[in-house]
PDB file of C-alpha atoms in Angstrom:
ATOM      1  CA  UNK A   1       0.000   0.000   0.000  1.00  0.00           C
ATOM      2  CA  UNK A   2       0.973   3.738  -0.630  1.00  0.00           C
ATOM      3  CA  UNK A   3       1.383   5.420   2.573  1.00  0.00           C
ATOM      4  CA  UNK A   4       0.805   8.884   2.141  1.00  0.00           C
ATOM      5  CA  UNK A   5       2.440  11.463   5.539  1.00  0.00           C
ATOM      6  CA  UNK A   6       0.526  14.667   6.185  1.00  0.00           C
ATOM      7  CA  UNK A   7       2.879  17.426   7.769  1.00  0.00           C
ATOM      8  CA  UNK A   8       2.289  19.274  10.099  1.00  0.00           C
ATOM      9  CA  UNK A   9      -0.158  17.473  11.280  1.00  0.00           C
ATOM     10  CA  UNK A  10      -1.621  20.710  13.200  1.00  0.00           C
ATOM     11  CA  UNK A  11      -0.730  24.442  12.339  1.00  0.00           C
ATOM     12  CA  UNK A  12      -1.986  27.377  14.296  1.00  0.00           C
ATOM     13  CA  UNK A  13      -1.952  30.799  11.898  1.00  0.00           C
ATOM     14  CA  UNK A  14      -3.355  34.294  11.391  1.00  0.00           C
ATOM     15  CA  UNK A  15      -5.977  35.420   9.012  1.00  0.00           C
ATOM     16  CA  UNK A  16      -4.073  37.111   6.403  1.00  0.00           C
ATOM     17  CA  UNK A  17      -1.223  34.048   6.260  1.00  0.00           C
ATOM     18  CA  UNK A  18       0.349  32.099   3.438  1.00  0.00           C
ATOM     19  CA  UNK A  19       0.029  28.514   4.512  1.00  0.00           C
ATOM     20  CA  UNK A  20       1.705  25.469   2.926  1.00  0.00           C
ATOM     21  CA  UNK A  21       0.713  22.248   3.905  1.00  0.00           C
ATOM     22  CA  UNK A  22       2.574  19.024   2.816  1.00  0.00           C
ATOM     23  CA  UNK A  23       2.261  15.621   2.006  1.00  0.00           C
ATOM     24  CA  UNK A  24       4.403  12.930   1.255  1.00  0.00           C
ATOM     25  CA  UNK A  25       3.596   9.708  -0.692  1.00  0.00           C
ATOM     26  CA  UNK A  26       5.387   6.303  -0.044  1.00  0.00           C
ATOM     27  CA  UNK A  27       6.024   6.030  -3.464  1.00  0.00           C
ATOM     28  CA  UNK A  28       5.849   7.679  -6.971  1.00  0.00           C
ATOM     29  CA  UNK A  29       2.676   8.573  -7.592  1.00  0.00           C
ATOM     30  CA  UNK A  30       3.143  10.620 -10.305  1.00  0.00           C
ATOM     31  CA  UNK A  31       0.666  13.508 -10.025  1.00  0.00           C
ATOM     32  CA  UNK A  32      -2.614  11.514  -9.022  1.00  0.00           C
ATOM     33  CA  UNK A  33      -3.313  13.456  -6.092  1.00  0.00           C
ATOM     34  CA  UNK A  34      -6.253  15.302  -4.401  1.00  0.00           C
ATOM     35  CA  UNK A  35      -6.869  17.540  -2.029  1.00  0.00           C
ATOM     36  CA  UNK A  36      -9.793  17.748   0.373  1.00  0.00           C
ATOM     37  CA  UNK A  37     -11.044  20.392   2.998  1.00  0.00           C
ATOM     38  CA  UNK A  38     -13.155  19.010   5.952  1.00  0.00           C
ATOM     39  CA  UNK A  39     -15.176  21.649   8.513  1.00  0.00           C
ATOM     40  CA  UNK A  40     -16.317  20.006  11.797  1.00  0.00           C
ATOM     41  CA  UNK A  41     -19.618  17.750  10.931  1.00  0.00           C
ATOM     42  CA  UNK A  42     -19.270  18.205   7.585  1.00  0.00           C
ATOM     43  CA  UNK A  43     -18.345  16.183   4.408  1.00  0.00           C
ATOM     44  CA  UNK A  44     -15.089  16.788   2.974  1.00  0.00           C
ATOM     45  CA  UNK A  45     -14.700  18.863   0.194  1.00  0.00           C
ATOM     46  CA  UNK A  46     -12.939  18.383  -3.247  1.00  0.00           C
ATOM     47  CA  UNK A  47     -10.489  21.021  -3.544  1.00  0.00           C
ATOM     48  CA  UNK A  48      -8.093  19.510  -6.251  1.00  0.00           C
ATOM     49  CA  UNK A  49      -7.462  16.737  -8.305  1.00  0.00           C
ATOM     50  CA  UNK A  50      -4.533  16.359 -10.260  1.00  0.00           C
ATOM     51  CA  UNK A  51      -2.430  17.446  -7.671  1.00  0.00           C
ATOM     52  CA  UNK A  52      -2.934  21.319  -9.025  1.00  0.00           C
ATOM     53  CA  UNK A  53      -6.073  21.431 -10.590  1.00  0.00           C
ATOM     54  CA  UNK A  54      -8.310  24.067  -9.142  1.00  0.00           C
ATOM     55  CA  UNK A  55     -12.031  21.632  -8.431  1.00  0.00           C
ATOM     56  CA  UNK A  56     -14.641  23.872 -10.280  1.00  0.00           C
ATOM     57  CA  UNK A  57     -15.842  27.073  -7.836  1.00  0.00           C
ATOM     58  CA  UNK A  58     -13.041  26.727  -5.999  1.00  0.00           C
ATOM     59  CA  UNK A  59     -11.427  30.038  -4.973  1.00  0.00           C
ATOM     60  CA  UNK A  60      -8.065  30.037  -6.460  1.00  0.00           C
ATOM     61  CA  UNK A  61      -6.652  31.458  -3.026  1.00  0.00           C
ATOM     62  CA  UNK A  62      -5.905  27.292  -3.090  1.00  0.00           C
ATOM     63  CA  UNK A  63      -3.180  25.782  -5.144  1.00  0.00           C
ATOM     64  CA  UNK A  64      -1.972  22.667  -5.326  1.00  0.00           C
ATOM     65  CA  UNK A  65       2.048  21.367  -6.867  1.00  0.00           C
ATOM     66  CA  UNK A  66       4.076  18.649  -7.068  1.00  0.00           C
ATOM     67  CA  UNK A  67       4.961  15.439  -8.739  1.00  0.00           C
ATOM     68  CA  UNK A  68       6.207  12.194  -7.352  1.00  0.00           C
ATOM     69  CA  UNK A  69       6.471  11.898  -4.059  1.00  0.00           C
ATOM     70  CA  UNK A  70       6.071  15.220  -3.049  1.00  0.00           C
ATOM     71  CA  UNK A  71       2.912  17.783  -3.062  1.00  0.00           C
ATOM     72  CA  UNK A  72       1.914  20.846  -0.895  1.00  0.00           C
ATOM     73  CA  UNK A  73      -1.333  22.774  -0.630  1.00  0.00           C
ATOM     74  CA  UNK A  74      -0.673  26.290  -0.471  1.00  0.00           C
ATOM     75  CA  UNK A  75      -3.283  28.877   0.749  1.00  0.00           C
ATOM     76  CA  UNK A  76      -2.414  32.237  -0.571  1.00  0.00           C
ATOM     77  CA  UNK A  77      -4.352  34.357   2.313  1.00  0.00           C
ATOM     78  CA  UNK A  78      -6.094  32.608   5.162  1.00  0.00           C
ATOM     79  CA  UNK A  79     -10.076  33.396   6.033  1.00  0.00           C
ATOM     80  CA  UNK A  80     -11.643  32.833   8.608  1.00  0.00           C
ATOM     81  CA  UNK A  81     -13.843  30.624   6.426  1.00  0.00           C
ATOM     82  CA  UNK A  82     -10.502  28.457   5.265  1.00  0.00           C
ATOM     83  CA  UNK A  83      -9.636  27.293   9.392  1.00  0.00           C
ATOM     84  CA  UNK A  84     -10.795  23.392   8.779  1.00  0.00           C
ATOM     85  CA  UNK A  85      -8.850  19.823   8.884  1.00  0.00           C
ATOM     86  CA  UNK A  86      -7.077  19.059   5.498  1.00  0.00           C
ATOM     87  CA  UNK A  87      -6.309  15.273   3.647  1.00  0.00           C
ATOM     88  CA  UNK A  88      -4.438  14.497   0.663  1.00  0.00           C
ATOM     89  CA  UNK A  89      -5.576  11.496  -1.159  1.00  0.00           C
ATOM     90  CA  UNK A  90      -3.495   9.174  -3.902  1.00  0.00           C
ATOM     91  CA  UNK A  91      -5.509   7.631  -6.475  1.00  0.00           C
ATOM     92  CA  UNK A  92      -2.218   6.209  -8.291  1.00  0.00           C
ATOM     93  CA  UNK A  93      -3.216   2.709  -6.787  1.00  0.00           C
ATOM     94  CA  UNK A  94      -5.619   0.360  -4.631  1.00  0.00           C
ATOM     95  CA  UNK A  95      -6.277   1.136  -2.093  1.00  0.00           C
ATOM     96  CA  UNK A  96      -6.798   4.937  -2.195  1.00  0.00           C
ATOM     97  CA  UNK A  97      -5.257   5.812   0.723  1.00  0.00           C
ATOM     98  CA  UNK A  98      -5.811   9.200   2.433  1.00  0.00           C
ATOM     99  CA  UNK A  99      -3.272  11.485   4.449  1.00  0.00           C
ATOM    100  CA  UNK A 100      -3.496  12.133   8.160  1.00  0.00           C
ATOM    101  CA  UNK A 101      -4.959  15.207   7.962  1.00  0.00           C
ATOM    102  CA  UNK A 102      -3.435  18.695   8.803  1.00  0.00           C
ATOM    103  CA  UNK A 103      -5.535  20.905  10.619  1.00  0.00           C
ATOM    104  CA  UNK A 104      -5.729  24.738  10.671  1.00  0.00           C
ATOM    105  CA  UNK A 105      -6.219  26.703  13.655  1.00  0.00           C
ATOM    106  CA  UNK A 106      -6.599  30.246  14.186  1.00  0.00           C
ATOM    107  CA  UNK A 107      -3.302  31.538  15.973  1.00  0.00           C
TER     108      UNK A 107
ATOM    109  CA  UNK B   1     -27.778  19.594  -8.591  1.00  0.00           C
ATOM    110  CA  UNK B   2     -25.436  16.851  -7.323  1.00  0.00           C
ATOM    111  CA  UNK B   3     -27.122  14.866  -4.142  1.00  0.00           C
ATOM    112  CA  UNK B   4     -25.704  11.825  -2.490  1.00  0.00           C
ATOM    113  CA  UNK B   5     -27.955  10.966   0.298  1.00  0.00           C
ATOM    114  CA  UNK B   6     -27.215   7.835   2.583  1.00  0.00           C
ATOM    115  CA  UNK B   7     -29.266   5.950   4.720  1.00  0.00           C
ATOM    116  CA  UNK B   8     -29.082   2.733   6.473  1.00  0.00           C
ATOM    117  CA  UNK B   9     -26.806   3.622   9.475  1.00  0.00           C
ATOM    118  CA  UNK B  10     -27.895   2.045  13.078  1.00  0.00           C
ATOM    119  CA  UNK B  11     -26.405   0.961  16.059  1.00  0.00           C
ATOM    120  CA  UNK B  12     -25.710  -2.566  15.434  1.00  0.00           C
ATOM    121  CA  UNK B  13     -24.186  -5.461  17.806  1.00  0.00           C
ATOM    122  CA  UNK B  14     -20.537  -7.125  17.193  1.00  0.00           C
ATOM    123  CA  UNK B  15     -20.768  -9.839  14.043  1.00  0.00           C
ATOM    124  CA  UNK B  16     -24.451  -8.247  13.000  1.00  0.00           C
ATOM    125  CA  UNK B  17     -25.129  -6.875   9.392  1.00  0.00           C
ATOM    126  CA  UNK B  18     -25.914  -3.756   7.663  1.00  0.00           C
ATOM    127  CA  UNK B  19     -27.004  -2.528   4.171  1.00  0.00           C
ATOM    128  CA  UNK B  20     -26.280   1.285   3.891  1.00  0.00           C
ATOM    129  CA  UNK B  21     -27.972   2.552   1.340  1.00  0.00           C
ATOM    130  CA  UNK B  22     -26.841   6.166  -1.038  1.00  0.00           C
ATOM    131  CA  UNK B  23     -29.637   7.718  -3.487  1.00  0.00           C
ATOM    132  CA  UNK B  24     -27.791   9.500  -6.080  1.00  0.00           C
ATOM    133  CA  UNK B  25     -29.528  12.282  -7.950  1.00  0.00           C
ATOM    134  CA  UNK B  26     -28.334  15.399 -10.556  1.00  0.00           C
ATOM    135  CA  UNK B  27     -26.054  13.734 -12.772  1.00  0.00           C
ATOM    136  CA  UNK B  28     -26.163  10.228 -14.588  1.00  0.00           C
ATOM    137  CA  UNK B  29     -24.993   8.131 -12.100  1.00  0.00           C
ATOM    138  CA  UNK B  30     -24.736   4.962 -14.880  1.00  0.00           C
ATOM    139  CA  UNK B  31     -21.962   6.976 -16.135  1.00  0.00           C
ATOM    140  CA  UNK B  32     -19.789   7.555 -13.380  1.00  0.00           C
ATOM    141  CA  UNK B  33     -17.477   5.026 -10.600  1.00  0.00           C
ATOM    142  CA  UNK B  34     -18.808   5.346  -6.949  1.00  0.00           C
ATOM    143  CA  UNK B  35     -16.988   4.774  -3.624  1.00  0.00           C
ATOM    144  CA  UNK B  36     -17.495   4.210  -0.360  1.00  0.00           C
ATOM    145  CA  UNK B  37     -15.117   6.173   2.350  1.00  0.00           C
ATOM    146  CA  UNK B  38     -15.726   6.471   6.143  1.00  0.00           C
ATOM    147  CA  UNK B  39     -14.750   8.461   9.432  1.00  0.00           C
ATOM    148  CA  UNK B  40     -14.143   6.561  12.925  1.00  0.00           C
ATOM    149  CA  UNK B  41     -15.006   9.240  15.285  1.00  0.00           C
ATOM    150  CA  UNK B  42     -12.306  11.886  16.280  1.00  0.00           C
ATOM    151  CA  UNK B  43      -9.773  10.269  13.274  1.00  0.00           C
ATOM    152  CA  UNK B  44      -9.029  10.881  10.236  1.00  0.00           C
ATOM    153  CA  UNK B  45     -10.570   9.165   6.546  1.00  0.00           C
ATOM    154  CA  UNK B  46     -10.269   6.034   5.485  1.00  0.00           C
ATOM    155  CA  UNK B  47     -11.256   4.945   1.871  1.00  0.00           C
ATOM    156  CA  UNK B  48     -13.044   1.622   1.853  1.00  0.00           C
ATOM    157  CA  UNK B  49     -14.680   0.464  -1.944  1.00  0.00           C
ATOM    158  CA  UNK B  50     -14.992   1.523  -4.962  1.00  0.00           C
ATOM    159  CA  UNK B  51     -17.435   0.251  -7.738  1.00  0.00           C
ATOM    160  CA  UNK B  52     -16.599   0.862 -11.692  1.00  0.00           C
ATOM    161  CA  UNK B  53     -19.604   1.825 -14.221  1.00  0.00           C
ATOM    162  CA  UNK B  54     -21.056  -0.190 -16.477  1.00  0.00           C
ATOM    163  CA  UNK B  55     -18.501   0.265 -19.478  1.00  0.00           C
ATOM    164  CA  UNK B  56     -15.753  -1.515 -16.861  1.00  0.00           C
ATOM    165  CA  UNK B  57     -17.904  -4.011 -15.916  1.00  0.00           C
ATOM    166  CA  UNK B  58     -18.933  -2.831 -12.374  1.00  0.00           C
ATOM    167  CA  UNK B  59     -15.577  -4.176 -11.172  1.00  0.00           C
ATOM    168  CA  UNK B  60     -14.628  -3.571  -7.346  1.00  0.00           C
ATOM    169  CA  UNK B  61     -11.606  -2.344  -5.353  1.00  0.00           C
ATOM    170  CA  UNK B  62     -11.991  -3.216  -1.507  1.00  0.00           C
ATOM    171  CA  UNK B  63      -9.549  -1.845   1.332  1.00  0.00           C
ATOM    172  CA  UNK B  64      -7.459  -5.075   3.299  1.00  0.00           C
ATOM    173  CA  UNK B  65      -9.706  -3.726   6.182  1.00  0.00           C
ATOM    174  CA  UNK B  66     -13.131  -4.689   4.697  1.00  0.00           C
ATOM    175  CA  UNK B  67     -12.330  -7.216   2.214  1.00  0.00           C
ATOM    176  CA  UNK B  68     -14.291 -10.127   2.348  1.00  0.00           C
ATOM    177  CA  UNK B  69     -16.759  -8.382   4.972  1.00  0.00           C
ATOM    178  CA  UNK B  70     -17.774  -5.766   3.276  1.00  0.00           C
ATOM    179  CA  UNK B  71     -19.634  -5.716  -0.207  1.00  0.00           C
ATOM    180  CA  UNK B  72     -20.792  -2.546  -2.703  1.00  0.00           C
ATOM    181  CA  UNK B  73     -22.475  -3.037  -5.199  1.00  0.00           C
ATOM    182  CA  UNK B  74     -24.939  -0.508  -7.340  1.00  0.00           C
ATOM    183  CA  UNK B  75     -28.605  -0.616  -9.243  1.00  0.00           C
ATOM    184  CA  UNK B  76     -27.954   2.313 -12.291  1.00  0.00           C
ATOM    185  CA  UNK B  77     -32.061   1.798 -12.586  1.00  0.00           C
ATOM    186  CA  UNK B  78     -32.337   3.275  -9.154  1.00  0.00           C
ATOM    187  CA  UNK B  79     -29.666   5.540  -9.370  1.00  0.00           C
ATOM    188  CA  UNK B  80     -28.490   3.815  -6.156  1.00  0.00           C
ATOM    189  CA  UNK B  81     -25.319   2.330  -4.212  1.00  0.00           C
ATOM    190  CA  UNK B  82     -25.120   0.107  -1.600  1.00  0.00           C
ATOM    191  CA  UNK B  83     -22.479  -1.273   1.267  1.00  0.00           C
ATOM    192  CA  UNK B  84     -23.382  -4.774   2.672  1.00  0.00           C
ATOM    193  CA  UNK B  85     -21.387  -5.069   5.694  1.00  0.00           C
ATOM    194  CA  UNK B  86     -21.034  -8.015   7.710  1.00  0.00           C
ATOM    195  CA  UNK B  87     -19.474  -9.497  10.516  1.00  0.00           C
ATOM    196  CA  UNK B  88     -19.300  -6.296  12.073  1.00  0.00           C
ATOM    197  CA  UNK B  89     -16.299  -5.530  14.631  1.00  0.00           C
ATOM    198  CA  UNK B  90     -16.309  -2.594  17.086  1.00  0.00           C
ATOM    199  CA  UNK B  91     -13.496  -0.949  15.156  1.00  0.00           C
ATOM    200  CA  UNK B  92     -16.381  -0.565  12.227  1.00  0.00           C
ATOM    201  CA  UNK B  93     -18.191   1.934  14.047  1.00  0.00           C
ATOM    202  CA  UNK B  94     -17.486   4.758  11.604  1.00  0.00           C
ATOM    203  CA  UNK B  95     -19.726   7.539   9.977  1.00  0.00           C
ATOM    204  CA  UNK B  96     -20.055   6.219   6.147  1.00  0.00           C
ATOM    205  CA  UNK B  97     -19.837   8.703   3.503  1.00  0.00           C
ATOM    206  CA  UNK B  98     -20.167   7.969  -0.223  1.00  0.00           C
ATOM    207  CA  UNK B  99     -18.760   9.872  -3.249  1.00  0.00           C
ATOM    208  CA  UNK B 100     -19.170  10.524  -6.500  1.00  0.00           C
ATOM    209  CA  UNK B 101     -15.996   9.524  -9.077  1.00  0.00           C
ATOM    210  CA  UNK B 102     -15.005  12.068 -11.521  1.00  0.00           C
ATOM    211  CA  UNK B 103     -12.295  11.811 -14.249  1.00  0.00           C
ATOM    212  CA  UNK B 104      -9.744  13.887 -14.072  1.00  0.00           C
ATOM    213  CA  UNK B 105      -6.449  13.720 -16.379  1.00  0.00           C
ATOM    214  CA  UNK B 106      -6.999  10.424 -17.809  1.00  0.00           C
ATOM    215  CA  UNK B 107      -7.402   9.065 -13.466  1.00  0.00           C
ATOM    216  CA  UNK B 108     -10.930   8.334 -12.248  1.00  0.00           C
ATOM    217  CA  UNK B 109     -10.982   9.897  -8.950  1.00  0.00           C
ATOM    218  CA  UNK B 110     -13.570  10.537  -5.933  1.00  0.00           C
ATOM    219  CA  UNK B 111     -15.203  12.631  -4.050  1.00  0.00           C
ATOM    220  CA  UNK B 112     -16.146  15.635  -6.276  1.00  0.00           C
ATOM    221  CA  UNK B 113     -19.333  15.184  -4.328  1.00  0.00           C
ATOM    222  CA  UNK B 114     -20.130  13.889  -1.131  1.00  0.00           C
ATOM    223  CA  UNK B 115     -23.078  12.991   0.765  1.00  0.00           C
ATOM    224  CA  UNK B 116     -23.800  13.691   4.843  1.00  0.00           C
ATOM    225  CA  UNK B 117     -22.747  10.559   5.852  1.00  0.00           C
ATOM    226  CA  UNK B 118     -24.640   7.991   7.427  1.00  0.00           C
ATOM    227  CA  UNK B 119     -23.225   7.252  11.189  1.00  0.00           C
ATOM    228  CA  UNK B 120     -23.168   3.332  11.848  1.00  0.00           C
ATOM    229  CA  UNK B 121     -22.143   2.326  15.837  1.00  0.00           C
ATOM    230  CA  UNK B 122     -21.053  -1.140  16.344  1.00  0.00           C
ATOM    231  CA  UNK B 123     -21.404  -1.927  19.879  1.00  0.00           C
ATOM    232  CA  UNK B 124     -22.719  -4.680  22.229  1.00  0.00           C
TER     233      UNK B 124
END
């Protein structure tokens, strides 16, 4: 299985910030990659796909990169709307293993 | 407009069976692969089945952690998927979302759209 490391797992940050979040896959995964945004009680959301395309009415405050082994999540300027618990998912092979999670908190 | 809506989730004893239930609606769900993904409480997700379309033969992908327990399967007349779960264990108790697959970039992936979730307890 393709183990795929979240990091950090936790951030605390002000409204305004630049966050990056990480994640780390096992092994090549080339760029099949999502991204999903989860708000307490909620379902998660699709952010991207492709590991940096924007999901349609998606604000494009979100961006996605990498290749490989290695992707981030980047929000350009953090709302108060954007403080939520984040996974990455690979869909290079079965099963579709998720990320730990990284969630946001307001510093 | 998209809807997933599940059903089926109850408080059910250790080795009992369940049959969640997820009424698709908004897009032509013959079309499209469908999975199953759920949330123990306080933790993280954890992707559990997928089921192909028609054109690839309704195939199935299963996680080590439900294979051979767990079974989805889909009725395109209905517009409907399912999860048969048996032989429940404690560590099942989970809420049970399921998603809608999407191609993207040649990949089929999941969970463009999701629905509430469905919250099934497994406890004596």
């Amino acid at each position: 299985d393709i183990q795929m490391t979240q990091s950090p797992s936790s951030l605390s940050a002000s409204v305004g910030d630049r966050v990056t979040i990480t994640c780390r896959a096992s092994q090549g995964i080339d760029n099949d990659l999502a991204w999903f945004q989860q708000k307490p009680g909620k379902a998660p959301k699709s952010l991207i796909y492709a590991a940096s395309s924007l999901q349609s009415g998606v604000p494009s405050k979100f961006s996605g990169s990498g290749s490989g082994t290695d992707f981030t999540l980047t929000i350009s300027s953090l709302q108060p709307e954007d403080f939520a618990t984040y996974y990455c998912q690979q869909h290079k092979s079965y099963p579709l293993t998720f990320g730990g999670g990284t969630k946001v908190q307001i510093k | 407009e998209v809807q997933l809506v599940e059903s089926g989730g109850n408080l059910v004893q250790p080795g009992g069976s369940l049959r969640l239930s997820c009424a698709a609606s908004g897009f032509i769900f013959s079309d499209h692969y469908m999975d199953w993904v759920r949330q123990a409480p306080g933790k993280g997700l954890e992707w559990l089945a997928r089921i192909r379309n028609k054109a690839n033969s309704y195939t199935t992908e299963y996680a080590a952690s439900v294979k051979g327990r767990f079974t989805v399967s889909r009725d395109d007349s209905k517009n409907s998927l399912y999860l048969q779960m048996n032989s429940l264990k404690t560590e099942d108790t989970a809420v049970y979302f399921c998603t809608k697959g999407y191609r993207g970039g040649g990949t089929w992936y999941s969970g463009d759209y999701w629905g509430q979730g469905t919250l099934v307890t497994v406890s004596s």
